[in-house]
Short mmCIF file of C-alpha atoms in Angstrom, two decimals:
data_model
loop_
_atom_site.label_atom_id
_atom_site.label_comp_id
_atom_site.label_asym_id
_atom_site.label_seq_id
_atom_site.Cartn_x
_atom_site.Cartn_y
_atom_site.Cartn_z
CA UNK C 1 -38.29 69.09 34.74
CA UNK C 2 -34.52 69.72 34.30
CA UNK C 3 -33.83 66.16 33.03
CA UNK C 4 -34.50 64.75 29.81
CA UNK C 5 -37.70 63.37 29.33
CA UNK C 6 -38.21 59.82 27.61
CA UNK C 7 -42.08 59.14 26.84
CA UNK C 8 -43.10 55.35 26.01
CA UNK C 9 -46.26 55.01 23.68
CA UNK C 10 -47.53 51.88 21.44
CA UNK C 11 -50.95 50.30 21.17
CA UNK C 12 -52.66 48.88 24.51
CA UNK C 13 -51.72 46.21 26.37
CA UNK C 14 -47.81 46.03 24.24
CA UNK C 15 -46.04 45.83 27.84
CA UNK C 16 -45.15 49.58 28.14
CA UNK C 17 -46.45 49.20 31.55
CA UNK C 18 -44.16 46.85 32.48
CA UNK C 19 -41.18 48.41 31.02
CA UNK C 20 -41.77 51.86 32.77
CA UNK C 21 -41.97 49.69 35.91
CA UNK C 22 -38.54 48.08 35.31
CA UNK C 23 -36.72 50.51 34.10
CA UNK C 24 -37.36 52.72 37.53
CA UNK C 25 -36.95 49.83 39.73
CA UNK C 26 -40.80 49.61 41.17
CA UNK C 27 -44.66 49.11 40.65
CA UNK C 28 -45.65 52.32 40.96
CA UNK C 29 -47.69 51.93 37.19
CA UNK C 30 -50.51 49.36 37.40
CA UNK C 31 -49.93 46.24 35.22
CA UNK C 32 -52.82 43.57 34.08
CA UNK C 33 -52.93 41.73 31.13
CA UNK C 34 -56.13 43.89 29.91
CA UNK C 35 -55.99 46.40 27.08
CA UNK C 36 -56.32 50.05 28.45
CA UNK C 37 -55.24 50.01 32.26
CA UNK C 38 -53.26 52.90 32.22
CA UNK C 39 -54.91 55.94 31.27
CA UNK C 40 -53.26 58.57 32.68
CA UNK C 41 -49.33 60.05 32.71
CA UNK C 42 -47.17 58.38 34.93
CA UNK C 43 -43.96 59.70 35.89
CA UNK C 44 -40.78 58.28 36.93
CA UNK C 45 -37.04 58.28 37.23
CA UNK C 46 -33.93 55.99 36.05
CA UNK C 47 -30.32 56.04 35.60
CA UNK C 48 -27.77 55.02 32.94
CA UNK C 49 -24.37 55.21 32.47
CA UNK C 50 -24.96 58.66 34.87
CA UNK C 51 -27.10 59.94 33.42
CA UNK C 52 -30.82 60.48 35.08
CA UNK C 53 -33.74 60.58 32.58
CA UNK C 54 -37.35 61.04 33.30
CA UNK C 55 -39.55 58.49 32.04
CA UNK C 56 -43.29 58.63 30.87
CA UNK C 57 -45.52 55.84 30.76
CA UNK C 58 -49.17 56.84 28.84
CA UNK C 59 -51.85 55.31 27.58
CA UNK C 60 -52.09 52.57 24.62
CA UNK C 61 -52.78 54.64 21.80
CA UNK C 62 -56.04 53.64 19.83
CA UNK C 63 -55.90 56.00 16.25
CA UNK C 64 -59.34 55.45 14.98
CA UNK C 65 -61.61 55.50 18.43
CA UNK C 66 -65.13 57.09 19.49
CA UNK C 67 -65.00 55.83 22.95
CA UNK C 68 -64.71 58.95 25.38
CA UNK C 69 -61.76 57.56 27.30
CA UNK C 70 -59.65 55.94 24.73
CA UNK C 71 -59.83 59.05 22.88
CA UNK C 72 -58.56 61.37 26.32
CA UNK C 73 -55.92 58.95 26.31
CA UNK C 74 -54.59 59.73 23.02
CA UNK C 75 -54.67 63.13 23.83
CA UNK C 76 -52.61 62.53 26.92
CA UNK C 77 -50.54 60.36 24.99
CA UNK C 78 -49.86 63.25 22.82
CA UNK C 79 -49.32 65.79 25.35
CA UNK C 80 -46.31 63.44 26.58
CA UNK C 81 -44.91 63.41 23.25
CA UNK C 82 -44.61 66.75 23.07
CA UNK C 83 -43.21 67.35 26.41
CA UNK C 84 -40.56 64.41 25.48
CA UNK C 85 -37.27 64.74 24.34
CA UNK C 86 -36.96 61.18 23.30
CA UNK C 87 -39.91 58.75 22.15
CA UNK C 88 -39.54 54.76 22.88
CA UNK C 89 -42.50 53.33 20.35
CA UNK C 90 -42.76 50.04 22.08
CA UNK C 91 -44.52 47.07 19.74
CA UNK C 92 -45.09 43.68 20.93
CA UNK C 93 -43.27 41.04 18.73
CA UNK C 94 -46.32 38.13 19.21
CA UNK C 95 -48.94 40.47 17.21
CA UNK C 96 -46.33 41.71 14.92
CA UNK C 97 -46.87 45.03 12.91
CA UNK C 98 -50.74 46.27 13.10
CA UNK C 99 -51.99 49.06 11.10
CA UNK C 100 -52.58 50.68 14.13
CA UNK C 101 -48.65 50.39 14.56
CA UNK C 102 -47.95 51.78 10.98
CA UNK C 103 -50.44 54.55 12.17
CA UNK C 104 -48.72 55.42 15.25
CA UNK C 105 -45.94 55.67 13.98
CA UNK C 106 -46.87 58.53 10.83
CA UNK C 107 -48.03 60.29 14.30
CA UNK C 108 -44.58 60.16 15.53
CA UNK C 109 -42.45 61.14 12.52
CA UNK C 110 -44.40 64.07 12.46
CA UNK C 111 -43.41 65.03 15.66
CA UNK C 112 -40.25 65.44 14.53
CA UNK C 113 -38.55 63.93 17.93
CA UNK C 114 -36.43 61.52 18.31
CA UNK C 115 -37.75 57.88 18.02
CA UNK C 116 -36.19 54.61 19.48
CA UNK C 117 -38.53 51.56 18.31
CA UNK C 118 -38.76 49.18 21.34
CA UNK C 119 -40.20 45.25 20.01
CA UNK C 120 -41.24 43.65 23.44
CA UNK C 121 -42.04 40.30 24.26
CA UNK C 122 -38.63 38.62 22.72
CA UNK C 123 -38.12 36.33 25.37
CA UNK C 124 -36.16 34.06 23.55
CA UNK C 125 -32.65 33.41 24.24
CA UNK C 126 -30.09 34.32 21.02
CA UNK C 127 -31.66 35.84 18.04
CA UNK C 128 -34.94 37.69 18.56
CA UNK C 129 -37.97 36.09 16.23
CA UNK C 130 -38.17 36.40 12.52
CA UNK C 131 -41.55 38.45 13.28
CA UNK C 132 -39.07 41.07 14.88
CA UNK C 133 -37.35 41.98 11.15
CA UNK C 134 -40.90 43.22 9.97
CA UNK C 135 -40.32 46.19 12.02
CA UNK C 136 -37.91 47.90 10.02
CA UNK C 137 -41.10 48.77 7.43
CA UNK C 138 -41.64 51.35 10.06
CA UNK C 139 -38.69 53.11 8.10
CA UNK C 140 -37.37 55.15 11.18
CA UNK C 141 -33.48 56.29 11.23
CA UNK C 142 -32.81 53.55 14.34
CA UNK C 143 -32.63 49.98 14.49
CA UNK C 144 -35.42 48.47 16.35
CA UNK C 145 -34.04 46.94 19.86
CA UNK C 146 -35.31 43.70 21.32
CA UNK C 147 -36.21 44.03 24.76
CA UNK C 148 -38.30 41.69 27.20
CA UNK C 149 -39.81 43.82 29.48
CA UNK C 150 -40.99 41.25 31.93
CA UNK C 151 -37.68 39.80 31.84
CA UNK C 152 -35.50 42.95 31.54
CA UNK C 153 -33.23 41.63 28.71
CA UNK C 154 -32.35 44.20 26.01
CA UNK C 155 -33.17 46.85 28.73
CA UNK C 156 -29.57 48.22 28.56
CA UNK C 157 -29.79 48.00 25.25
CA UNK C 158 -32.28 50.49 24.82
CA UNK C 159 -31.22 52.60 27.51
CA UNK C 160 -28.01 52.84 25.19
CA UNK C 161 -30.12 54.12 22.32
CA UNK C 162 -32.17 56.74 24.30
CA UNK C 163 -28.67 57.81 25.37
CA UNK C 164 -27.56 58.39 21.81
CA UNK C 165 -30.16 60.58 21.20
CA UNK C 166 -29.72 62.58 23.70
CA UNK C 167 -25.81 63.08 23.43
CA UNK C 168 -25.99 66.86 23.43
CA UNK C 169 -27.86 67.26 26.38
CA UNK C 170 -26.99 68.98 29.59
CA UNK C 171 -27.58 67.30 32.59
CA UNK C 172 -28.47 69.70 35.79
CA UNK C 173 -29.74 68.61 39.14
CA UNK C 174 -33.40 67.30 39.83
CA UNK C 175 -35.55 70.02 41.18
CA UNK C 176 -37.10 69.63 44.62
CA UNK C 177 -41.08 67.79 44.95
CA UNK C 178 -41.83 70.43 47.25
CA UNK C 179 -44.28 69.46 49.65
CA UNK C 180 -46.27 66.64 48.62
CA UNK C 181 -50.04 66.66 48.56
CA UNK C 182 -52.72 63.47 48.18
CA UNK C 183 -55.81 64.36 46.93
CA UNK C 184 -58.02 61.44 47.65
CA UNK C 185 -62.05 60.42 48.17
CA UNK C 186 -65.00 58.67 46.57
CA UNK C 187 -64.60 58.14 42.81
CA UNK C 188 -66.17 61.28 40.47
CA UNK C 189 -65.76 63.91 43.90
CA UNK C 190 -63.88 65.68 41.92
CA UNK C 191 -60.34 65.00 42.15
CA UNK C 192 -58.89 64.82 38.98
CA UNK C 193 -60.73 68.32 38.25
CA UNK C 194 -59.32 70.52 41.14
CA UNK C 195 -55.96 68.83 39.97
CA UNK C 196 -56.26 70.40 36.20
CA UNK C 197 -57.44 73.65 38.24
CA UNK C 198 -54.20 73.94 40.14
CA UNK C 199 -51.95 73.37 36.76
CA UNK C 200 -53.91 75.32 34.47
CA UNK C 201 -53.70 72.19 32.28
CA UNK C 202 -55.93 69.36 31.68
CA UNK C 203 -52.96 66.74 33.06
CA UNK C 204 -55.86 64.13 34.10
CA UNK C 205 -58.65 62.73 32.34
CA UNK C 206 -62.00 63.97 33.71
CA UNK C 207 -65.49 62.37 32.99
CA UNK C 208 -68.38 61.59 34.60
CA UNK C 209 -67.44 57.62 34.61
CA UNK C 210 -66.32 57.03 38.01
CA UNK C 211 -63.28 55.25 38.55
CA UNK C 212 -61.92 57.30 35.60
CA UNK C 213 -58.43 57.54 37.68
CA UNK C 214 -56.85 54.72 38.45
CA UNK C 215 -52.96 55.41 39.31
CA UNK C 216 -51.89 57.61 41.87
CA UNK C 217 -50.96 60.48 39.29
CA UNK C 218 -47.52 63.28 40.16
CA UNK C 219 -48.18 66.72 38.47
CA UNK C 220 -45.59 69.30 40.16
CA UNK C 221 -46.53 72.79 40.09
CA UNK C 222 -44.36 76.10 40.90
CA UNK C 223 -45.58 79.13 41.66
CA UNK C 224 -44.85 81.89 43.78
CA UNK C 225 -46.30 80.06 46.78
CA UNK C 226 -43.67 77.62 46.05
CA UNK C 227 -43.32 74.37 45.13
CA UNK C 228 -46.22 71.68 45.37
CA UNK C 229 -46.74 68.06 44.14
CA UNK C 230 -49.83 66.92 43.99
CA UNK C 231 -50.82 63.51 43.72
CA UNK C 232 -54.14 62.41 41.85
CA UNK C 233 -55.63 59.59 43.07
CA UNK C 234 -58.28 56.44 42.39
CA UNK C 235 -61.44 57.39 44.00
CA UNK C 236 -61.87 54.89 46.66
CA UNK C 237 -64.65 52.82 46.75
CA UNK C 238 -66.07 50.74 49.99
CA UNK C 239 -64.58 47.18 49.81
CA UNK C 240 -67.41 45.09 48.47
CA UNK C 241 -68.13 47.20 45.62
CA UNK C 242 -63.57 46.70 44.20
CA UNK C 243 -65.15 44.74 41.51
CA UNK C 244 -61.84 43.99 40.46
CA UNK C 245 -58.54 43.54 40.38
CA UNK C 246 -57.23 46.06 38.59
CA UNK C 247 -59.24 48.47 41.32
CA UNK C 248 -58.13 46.98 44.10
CA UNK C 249 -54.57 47.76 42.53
CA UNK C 250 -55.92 51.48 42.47
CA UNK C 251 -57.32 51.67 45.46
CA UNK C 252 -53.90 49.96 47.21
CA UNK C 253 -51.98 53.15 44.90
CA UNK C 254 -54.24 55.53 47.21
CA UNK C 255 -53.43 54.23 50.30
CA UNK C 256 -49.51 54.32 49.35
CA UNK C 257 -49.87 58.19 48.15
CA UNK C 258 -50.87 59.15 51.38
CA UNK C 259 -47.90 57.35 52.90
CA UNK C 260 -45.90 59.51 50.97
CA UNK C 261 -47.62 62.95 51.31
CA UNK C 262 -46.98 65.80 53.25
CA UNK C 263 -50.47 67.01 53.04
CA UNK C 264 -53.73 65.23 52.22
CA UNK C 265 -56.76 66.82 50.78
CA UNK C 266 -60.23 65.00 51.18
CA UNK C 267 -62.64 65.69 48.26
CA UNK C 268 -66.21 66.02 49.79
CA UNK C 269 -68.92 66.02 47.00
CA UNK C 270 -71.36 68.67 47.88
CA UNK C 271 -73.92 67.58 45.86
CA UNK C 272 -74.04 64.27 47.95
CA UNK C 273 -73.44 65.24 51.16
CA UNK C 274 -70.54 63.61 53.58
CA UNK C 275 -71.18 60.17 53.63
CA UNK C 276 -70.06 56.75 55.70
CA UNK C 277 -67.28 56.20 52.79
CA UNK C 278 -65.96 59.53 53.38
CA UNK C 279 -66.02 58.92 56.73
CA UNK C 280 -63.42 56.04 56.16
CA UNK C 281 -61.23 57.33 53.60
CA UNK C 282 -60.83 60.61 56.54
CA UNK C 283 -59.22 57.72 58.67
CA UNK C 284 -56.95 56.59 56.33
CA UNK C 285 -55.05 59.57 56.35
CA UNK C 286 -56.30 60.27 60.57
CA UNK C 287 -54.30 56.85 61.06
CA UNK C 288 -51.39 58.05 59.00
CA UNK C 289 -50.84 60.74 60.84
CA UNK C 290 -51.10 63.30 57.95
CA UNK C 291 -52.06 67.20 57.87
CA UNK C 292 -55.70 66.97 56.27
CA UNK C 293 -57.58 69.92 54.68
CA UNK C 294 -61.51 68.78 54.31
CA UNK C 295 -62.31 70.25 50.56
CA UNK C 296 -66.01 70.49 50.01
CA UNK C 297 -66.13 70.55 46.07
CA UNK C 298 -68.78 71.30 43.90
CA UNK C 299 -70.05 74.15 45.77
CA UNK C 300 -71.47 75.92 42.90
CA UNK C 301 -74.34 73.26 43.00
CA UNK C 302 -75.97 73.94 45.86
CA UNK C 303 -78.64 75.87 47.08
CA UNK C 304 -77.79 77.94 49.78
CA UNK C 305 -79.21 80.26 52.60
CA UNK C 306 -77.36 82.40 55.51
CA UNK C 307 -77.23 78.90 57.26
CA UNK C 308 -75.86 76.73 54.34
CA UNK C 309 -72.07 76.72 55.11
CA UNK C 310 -72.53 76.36 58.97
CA UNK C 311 -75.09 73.49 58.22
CA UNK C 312 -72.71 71.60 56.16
CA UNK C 313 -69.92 72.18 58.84
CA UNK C 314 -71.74 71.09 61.40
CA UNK C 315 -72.55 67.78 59.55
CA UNK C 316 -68.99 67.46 58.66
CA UNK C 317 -67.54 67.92 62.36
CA UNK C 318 -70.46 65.68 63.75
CA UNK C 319 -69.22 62.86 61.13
CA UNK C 320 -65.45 63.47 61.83
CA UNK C 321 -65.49 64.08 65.24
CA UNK C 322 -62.04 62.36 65.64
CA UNK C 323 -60.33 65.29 63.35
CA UNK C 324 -61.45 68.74 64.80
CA UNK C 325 -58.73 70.09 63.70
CA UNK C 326 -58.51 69.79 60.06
CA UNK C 327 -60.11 72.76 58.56
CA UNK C 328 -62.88 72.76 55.74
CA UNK C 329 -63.10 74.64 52.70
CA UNK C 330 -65.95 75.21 50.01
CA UNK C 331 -64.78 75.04 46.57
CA UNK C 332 -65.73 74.73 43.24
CA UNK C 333 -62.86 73.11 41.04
CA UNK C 334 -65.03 73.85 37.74
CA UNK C 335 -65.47 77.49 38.26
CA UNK C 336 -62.14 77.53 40.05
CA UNK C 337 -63.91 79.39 43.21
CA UNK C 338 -61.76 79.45 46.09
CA UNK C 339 -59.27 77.02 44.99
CA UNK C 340 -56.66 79.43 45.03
CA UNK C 341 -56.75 79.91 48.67
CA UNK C 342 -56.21 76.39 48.86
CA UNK C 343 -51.95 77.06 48.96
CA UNK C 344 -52.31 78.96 51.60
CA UNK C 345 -54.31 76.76 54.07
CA UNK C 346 -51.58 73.87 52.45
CA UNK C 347 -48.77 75.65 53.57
CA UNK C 348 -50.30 76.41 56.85
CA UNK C 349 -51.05 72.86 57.48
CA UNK C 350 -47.42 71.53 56.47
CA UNK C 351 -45.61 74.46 58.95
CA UNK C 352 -47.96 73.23 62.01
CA UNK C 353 -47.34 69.75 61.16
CA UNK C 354 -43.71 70.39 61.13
CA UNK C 355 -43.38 72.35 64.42
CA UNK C 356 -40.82 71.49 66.57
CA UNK C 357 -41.42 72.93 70.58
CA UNK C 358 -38.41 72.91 73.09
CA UNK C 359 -39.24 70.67 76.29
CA UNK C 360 -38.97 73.57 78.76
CA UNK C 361 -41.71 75.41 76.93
CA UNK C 362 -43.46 72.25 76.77
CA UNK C 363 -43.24 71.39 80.12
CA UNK C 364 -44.45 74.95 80.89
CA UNK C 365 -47.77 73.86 79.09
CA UNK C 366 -47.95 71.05 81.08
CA UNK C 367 -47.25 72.49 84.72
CA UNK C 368 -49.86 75.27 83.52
CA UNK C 369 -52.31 72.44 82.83
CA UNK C 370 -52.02 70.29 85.53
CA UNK C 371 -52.54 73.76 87.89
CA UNK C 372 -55.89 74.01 86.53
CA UNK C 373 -56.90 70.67 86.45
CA UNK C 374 -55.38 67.93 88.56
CA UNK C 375 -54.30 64.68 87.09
CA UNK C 376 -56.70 61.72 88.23
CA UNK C 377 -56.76 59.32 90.88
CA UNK C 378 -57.73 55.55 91.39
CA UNK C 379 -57.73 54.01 94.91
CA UNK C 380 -55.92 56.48 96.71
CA UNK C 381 -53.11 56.60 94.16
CA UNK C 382 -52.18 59.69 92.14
CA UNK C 383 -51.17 60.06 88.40
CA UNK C 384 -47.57 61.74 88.22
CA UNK C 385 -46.32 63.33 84.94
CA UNK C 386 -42.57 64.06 85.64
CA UNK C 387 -42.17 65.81 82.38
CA UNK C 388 -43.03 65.84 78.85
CA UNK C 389 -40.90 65.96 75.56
CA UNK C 390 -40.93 66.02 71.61
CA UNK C 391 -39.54 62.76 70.32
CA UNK C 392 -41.05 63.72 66.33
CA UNK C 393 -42.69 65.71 63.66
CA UNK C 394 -45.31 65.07 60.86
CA UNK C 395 -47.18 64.45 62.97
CA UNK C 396 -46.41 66.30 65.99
CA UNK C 397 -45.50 63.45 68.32
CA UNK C 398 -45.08 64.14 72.30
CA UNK C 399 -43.72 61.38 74.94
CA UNK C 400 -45.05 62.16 78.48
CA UNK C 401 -43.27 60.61 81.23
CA UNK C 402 -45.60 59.36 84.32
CA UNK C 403 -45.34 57.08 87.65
CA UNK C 404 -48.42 55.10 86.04
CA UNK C 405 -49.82 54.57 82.18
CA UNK C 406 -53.05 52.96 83.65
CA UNK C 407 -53.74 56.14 85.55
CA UNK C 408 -53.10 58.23 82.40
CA UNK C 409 -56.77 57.94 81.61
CA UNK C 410 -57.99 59.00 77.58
CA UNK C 411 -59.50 61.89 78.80
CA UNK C 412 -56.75 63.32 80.32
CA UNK C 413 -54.73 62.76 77.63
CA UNK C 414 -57.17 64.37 75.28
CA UNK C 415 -57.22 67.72 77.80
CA UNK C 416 -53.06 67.75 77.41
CA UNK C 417 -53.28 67.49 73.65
CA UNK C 418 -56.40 70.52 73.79
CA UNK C 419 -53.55 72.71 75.81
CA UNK C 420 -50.98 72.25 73.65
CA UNK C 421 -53.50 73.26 70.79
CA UNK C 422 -54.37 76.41 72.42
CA UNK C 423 -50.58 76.99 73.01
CA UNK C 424 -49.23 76.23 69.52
CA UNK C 425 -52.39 75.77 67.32
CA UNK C 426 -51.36 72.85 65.11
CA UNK C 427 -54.02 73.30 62.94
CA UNK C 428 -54.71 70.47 60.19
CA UNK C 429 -52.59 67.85 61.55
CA UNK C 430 -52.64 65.26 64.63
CA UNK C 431 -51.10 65.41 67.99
CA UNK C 432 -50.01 62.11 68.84
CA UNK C 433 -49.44 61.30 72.53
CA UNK C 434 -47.11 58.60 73.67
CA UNK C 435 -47.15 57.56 77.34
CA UNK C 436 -43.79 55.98 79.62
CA UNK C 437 -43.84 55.15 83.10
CA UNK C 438 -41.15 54.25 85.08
CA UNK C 439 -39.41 50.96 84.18
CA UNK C 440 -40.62 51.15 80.83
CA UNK C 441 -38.64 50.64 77.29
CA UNK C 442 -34.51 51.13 78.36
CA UNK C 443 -33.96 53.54 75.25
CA UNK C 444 -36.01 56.32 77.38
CA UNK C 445 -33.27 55.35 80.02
CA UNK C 446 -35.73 54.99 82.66
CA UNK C 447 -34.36 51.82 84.10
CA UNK C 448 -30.79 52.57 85.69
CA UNK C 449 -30.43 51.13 89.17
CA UNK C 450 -29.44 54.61 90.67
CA UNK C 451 -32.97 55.78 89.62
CA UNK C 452 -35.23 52.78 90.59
CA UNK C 453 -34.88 53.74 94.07
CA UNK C 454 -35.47 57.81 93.60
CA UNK C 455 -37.93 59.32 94.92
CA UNK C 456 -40.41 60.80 92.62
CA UNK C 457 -39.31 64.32 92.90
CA UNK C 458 -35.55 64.05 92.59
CA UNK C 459 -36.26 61.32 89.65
CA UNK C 460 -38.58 64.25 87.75
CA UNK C 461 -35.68 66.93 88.60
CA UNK C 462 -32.97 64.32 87.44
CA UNK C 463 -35.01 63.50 83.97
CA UNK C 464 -36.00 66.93 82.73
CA UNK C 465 -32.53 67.71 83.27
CA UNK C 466 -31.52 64.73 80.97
CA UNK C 467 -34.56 65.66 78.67
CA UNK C 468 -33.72 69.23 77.90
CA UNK C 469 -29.91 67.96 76.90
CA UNK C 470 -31.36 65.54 74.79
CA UNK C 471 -33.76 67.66 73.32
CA UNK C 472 -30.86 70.61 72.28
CA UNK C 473 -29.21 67.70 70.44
CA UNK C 474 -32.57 66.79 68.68
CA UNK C 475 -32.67 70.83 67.58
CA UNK C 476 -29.10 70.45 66.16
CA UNK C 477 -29.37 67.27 64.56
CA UNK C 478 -32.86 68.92 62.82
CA UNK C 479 -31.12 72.54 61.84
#
């Protein structure tokens, strides 16, 4: 990253959370008043005095541990302070200085990075506490600052610090996300793994616990495919089994990661088979209108025969019969087989999703198609389609233009969206079909009083004509 980094560590449950969350302006790191919520690295980005700094929230430090998690998130914990080039060591005022604080800190001096101490919880108005003075035993070259992280107050304060330390630095502009990809599915399908596989790094924790992840997790990767984001995510689990709340914040941080994704990979375990959850979490991103790729992980575990793969395709079409079009992979993100072909099909996916087709050639496609197959009829009366046009991308989105929407039956709508498939292809994304009809919504500009009384041929020659302008101002405004 081209901008200074600031990682905050302490102990659990010392509010570092919280501060991460105010100092970048939103939730995106899960708070709850339980020790050990966040495990993994979360990233964000703040401003002061203009300058932009990237901050790190991690994982409350435990020194002396044998659980398996606490001890992966020390080790992430360390990983951010050595990718930091300044270290807020956030304590919490109300428990006052801890021997795991004193040991924290030896960790930190020997880092040899800058340190800012950050005493939280100092609500009080005026003078912070008289437990706040203890912290100066810590016997690092800075003051201590007295923040309240819920409240904000000493925020600047601290900012004001971190920018002292990094006086000498060079600020240069943020480098692009790339295109952004959600890996999501059932907790322990693998997510976190084919994650580390892509960086070459082991950025998430990975155990056999499920529900291991809980925030949706950035990790940026360039290569000479270009540039990616990926986005780990909390497995999702069905409804009554969110036992609680802090999952149901995780499982609320998956749904918002495929809002914001370009590209959403859906973790099939292959050792379980696709399932009814899987099933659901596929229409998460189906009703988002996102390029999917269908990854069948853990590959390596299963038997096969010269009829495995189709086997398991077939089972995965039958079950997602409403997205043909995403394509499916076999993959093994502990042996790393296949995963590299995994850009490719990604940057397939995005490029179809992001097509943009001129309404002549479109309406080409759809004079073609109603040749071979005529549109319905119900009581004598015929369906119409003047014309058709691209209103947006990502997905694909089409506006077809008819005398009737009630004679626009689903299956014919479904044999316009298969002929612009075999046209264009728009493989791993959804086509999304939007029917008009005459007096409809007055943006389309369907309901002037010269055209009310057209016929039906001069109205279709008078629209298209109106379309195709509109649609060479779409292409400029786009370029």
């Amino acid at each position: 990253m081209s901008n200074p980094i600031i990682a905050i560590v302490g102990r659990p449950n010392v509010g570092k959370s919280t501060l991460f969350n105010k100092l970048i302006g939103e939730r995106r790191s899960i708070v709850e008043d339980v020790p050990g919520v966040t495990r993994d690295r979360i990233y964000g980005e703040t401003e002061w005095r203009g300058r932009r700094m990237i901050l790190i929230d991690t994982g409350g430090i435990e020194p002396k541990t044998t659980d398996v998690i606490l001890a992966q998130m020390k080790v992430q914990a360390q990983v951010a302070i050595d990718d930091a080039d300044v270290i807020v060591f956030m304590c919490d005022v109300r428990t006052g200085l801890t021997a795991a604080d004193r040991d924290i800190a030896i960790m930190l001096q020997k880092s040899g990075k800058p340190i800012v101490p950050c005493i939280n919880k100092c609500d009080s108005v005026g003078d912070p506490p008289l437990e706040f003075y203890e912290f100066y035993e810590l016997g690092f070259d800075q003051d201590p600052v007295a923040v309240s992280s819920i409240h904000g107050t000493g925020t600047g304060d601290l900012l004001d610090a971190c920018c002292e330390k990094l006086k000498d630095w060079q600020d240069t502009e943020p480098d692009d996300t790339g295109i952004r990809i959600a890996v999501i599915g059932k907790p322990n399908a693998g997510k976190s793994s084919i994650v580390n596989r892509f960086i070459g790094e082991e950025r998430m924790i990975v155990s056999d616990i499920a529900g291991t992840t809980r925030d949706a997790v950035d990790t940026r990767v360039v290569n000479d495919k270009g540039t990616f984001t990926f986005i780990d995510t909390a497995g999702i689990r069905r409804s009554s089994r969110i036992g609680d709340q802090i999952e149901k914040y995780s499982v609320l941080r998956a749904h918002m990661a495929v809002e914001r994704a370009d590209v959403c990979l859906l973790m099939i375990d292959a050792s379980v088979g696709i399932t009814e959850q899987d099933e659901k979490i596929a229409g998460i991103a189906h009703e988002a209108g996102k390029a999917t790729i269908i990854v069948v992980n853990k590959w390596d575990t299963v038997e096969k025969d010269n009829g495995t793969v189709k086997e398991f395709t077939d089972k995965i079409r039958t079950a997602l019969a409403y997205m043909p079009y995403a394509p499916i992979i076999f993959v093994s993100a502990k042996t790393g087989q296949r995963v590299v072909h995994l850009y490719d099909l990604i940057l397939e996916c995005y490029e179809q999703s992001h097509q943009r087709i001129t309404t002549g050639a479109l309406n080409d496609v759809l004079g073609e198609a109603m040749m071979r197959v005529q549109p319905p009829t119900d009581k004598g009366r015929r369906l119409k389609i003047y014309y058709m046009t691209q209103s947006s991308i990502a997905p694909p989105t089409f506006v077809l233009f008819c005398n009737s929407a009630e004679l626009f039956h689903f299956s014919y709508q479904r044999y316009i969206e298969n002929c612009l498939r075999e046209t264009y292809g728009f493989k791993g994304t959804p086509v999304v079909l939007s029917i008009k009809q005459k007096g409809d919504d007055p943006d389309i500009r369907l309901k002037s009083k010269e055209r009310r009384g057209a016929e039906d041929a001069e109205y279709a020659v008078e629209i298209t004509a109106e379309s195709e302008a509109a649609d060479d101002t779409v292409a400029t405004d786009t370029e």
